[in-house]
XYZ file of C-alpha atoms in Angstrom:
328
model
C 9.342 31.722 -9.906
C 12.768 30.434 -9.756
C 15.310 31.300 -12.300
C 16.598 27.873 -13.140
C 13.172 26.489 -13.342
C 12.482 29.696 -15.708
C 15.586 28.492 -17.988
C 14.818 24.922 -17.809
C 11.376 25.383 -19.227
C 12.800 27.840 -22.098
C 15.143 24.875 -23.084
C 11.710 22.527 -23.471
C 10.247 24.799 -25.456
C 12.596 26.070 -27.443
C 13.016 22.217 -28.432
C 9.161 22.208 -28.874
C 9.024 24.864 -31.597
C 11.680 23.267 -33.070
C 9.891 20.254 -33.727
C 7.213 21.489 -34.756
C 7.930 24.267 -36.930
C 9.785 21.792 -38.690
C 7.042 19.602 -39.243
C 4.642 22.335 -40.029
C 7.578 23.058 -42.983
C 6.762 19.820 -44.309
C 3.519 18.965 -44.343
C 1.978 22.755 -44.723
C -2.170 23.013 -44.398
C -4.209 25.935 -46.117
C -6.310 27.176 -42.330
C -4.495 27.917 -38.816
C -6.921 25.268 -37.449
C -5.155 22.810 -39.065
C -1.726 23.527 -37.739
C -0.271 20.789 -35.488
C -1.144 20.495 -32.220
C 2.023 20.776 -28.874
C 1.193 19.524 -25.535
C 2.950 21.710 -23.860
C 4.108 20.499 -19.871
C 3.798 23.178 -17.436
C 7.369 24.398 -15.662
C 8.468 22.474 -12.592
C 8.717 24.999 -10.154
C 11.523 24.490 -7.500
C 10.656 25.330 -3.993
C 11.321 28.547 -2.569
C 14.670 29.022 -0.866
C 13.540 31.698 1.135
C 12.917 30.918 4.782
C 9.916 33.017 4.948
C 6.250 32.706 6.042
C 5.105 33.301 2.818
C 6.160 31.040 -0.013
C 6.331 31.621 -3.778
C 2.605 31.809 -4.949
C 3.923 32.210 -8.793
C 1.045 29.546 -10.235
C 1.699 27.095 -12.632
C 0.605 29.030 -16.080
C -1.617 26.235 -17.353
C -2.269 26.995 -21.159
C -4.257 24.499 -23.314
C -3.377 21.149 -23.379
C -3.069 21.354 -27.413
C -1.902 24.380 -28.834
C -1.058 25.494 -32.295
C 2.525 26.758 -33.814
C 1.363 30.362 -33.430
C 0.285 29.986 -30.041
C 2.745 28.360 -28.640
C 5.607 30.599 -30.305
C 3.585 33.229 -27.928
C 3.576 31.480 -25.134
C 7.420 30.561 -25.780
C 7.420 34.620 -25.714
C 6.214 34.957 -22.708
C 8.031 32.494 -20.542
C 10.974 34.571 -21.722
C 10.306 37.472 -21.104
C 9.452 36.271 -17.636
C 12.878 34.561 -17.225
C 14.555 37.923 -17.290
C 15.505 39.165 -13.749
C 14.487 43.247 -13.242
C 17.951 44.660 -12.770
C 18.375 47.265 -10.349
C 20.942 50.416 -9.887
C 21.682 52.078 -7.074
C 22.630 55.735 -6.592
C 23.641 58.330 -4.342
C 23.413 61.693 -5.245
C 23.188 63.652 -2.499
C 23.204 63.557 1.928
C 21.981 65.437 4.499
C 22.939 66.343 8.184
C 20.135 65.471 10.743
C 20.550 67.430 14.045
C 18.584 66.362 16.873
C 19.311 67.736 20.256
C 22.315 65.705 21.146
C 22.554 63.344 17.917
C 23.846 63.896 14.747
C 24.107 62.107 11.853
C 24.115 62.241 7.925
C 21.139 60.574 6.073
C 22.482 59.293 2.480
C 20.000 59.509 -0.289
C 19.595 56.324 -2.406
C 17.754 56.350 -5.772
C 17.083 52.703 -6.682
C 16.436 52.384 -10.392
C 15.244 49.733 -13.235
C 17.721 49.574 -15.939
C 16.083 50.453 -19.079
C 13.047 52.327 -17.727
C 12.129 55.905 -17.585
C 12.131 58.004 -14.250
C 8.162 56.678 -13.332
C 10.461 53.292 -12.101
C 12.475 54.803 -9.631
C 12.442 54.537 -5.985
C 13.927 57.234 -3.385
C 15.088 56.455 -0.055
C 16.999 57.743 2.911
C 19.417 55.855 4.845
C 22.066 56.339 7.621
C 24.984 54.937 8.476
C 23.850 53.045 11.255
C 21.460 51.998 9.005
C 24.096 50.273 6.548
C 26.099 49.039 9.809
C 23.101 46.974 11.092
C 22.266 45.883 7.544
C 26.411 44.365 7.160
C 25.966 43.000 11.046
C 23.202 40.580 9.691
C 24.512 39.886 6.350
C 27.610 38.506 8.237
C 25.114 36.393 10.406
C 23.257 34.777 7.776
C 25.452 34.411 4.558
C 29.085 34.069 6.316
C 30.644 32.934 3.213
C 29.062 35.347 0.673
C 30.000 38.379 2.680
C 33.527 37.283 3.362
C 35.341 39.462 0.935
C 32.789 41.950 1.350
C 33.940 45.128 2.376
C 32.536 47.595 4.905
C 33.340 51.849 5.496
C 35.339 51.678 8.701
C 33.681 54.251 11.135
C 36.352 57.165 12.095
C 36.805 58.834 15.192
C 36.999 62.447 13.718
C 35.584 64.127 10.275
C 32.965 61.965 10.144
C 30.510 65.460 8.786
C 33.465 66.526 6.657
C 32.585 66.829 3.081
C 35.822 64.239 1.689
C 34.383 61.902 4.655
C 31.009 62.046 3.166
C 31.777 62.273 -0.584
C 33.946 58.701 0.577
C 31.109 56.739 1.765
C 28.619 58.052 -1.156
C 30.715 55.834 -3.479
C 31.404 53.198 -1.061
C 27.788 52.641 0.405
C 26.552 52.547 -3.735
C 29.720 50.105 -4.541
C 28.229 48.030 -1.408
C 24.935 48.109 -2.606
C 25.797 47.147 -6.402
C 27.546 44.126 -5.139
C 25.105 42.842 -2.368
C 22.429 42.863 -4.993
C 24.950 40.933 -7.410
C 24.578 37.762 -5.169
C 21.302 36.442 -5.930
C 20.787 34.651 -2.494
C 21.406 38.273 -0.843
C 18.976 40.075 -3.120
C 16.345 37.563 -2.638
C 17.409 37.850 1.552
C 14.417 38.907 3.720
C 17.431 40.692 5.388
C 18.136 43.050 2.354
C 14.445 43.474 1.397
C 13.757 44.644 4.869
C 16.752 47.199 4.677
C 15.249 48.930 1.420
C 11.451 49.020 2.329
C 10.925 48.776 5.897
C 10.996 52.142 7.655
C 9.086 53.311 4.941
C 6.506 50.515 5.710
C 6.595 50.888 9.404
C 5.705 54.344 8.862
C 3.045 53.902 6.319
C 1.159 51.345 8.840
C 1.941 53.735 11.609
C -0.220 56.361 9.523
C -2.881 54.049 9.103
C -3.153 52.849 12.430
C -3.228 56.908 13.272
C -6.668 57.034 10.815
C -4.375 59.462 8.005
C -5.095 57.440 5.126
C -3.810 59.681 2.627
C -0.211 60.080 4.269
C -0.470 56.024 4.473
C -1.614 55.769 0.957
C 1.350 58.348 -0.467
C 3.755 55.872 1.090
C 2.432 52.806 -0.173
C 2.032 53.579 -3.137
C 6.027 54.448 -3.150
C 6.797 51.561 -1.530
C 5.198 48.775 -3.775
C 6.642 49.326 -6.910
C 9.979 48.679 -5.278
C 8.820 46.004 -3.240
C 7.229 44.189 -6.243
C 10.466 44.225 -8.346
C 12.638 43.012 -5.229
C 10.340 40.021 -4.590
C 9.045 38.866 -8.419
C 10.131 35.137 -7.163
C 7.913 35.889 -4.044
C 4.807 37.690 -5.566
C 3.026 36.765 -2.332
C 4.934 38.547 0.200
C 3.369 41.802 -1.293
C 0.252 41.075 -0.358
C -0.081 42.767 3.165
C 1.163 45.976 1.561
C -1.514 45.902 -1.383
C -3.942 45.010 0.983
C -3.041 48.246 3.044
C -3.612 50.168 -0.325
C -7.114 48.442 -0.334
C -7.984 49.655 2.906
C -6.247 53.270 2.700
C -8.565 53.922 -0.572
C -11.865 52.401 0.895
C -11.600 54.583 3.711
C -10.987 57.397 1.651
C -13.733 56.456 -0.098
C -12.677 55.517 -3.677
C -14.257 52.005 -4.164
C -12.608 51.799 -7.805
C -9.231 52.106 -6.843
C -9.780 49.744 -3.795
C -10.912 47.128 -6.201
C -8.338 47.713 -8.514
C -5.546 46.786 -6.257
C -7.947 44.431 -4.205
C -8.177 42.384 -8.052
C -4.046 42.648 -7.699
C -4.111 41.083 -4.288
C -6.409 38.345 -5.317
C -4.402 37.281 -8.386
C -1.511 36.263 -6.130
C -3.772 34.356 -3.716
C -5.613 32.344 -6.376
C -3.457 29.041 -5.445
C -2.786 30.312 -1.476
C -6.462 30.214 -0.094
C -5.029 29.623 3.463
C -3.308 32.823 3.205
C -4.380 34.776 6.892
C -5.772 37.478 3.841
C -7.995 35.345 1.533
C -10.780 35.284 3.470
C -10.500 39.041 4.565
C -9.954 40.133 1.116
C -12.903 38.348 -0.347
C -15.168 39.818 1.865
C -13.834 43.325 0.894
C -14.075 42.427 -2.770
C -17.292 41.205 -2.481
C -18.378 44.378 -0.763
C -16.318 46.764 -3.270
C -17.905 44.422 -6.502
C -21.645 45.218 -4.718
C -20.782 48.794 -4.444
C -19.480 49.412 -7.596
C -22.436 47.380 -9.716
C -19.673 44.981 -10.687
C -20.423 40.932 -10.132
C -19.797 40.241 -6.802
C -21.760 36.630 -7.312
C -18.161 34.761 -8.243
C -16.494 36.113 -5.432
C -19.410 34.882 -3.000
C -19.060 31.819 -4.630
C -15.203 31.064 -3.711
C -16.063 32.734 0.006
C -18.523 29.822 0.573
C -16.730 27.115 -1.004
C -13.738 28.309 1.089
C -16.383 27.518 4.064
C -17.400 24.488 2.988
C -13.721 23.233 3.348
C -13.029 25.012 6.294
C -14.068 24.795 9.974
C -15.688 27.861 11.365
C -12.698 29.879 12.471
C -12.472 33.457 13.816
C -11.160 36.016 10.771
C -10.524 39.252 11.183
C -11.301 42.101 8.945
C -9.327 43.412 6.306
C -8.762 46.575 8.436
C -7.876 44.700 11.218
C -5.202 43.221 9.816
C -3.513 45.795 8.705
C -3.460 47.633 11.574
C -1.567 44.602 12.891
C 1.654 44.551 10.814
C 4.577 46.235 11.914
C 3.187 46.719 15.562
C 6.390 47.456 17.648
């Protein structure tokens, strides 16, 4: 959900309250039935900026049409709370030198952190610099006048391994970091998404493909905390990732945790039914729900309305899916 549509709506309702607390102030009734009623309009929600494949799937939150004083001071609650962006740090505590026959390098370690939250939040990666490098190279493609008095660490000829060299670009890759995620159009980038999640995904799907689930599943389940607080305008776009989890845990053989986060990938596809993973998904859900002793009937319900609407296409499984992303 966009921010300014966020804001926009708080203003409405904020006004709305107002109204009507002040009303309820003046003509007061004994029982909360009786307390005025709001219509209350959903948010307009502005079009994702993003130029990616998937498209913000936050729904329209469609609470009853009247709503009393109480409930809508709740709702009013929740809107903000959902307005507030998840605000990240960056860190970098410590490197490492990688030697690999002829190649060296140092690997920095990032620690990527929610303000306010306890050490459960936080996300650890590993980076180089060629890493960072490429990362700048297509900043400076795609947002040419954000990046312009962005500065990058200058590579050096010698004492690149010495400790002051390395202690130098610890403080300058986290400064860069700090101030790329600053620029909302930046932190919402594919580009900079990519940079903090995808060689950890690549090699997730890699496992998968390889049939170690539980390798797959330990790097998933890293991965999509951090992936779900970068993209909270874009809810959709982690779909393929807790789709993976689905598939890691039913071939693993835990049912419950493969509905679990099969229920997670469904919420987010509830108004994008032409997702590529609908379909898939349902049929896994309505396989998990039959397993389980759980009510599978709704599920088959939405699968053949779907194919009521639809013509008869090919759709691949779940499984085979997933083994598709991130093929080299």
């Amino acid at each position: 959900m966009d921010q300014d549509s966020h804001c926009t709506a708080e203003s409405e309702l904020l006004e709305a309250v107002g109204r009507i607390t002040t009303f309820s102030a003046a003509s007061p009734t004994d029982e909360e039935q009786n307390q005025p009623k709001a219509e209350i309009p959903c948010p307009v929600r502005k079009e994702n900026p993003e130029k990616d494949d998937l498209q913000d799937s936050s729904a329209c939150l469609s609470p009853n049409s009247l709503m009393t004083t109480k409930e809508l001071q709740e709702y009013w609650r929740n809107e903000k709370r959902q307005c507030r962006q998840v605000k990240l740090l960056f860190e970098i505590p410590s490197t490492r030198i990688v030697e690999h026959h002829l190649s060296k390098y140092v690997m920095y370690k990032i620690i990527i952190l929610q303000t306010g939250s306890f050490d459960s939040n936080k996300s650890v990666i590993e980076r180089r610099y060629s890493d960072f490098e490429k990362l700048h190279r297509k900043l400076l493609e795609e947002f040419s006048e954000e990046m312009e008095d962005v500065t990058f660490p200058k590579k050096t000829l010698t004492g690149n391994f010495t400790e002051e060299v390395i202690n130098e670009r610890k403080l300058a890759f986290k400064d860069y970091l700090r101030l790329l995620y600053s620029m909302k159009y930046i932190r919402r980038s594919k580009i900079f998404i990519d940079f903090l999640t995808r060689l950890e995904l690549q090699e997730a799907y890699g496992c998968l493909r390889g049939g170690q689930y539980t390798k797959a599943l330990e790097i998933l389940l890293e991965v999509i905390g951090l992936q779900e607080r970068l993209t909270r305008g874009n809810p959709v776009s982690v779909v393929p990732t807790l789709c993976a989890i689905v598939v890691c845990h039913k071939d693993l053989e835990n049912p419950a945790s493969a509905f679990e986060y099969g229920e997670k990938a469904l919420s987010r596809l509830r108004v994008h039914t032409s997702h590529r993973y609908y379909i898939p998904l349902l049929e896994t859900m309505i396989t998990l729900a039959y397993e389980l002793g759980k009510d599978f009937l709704s599920l088959q319900e939405k699968l053949e309305e779907w194919k009521a609407k639809k013509d008869p296409i090919r759709v691949f499984t779940l499984k085979e899916l997933a083994v598709r992303e991130y093929v080299q």
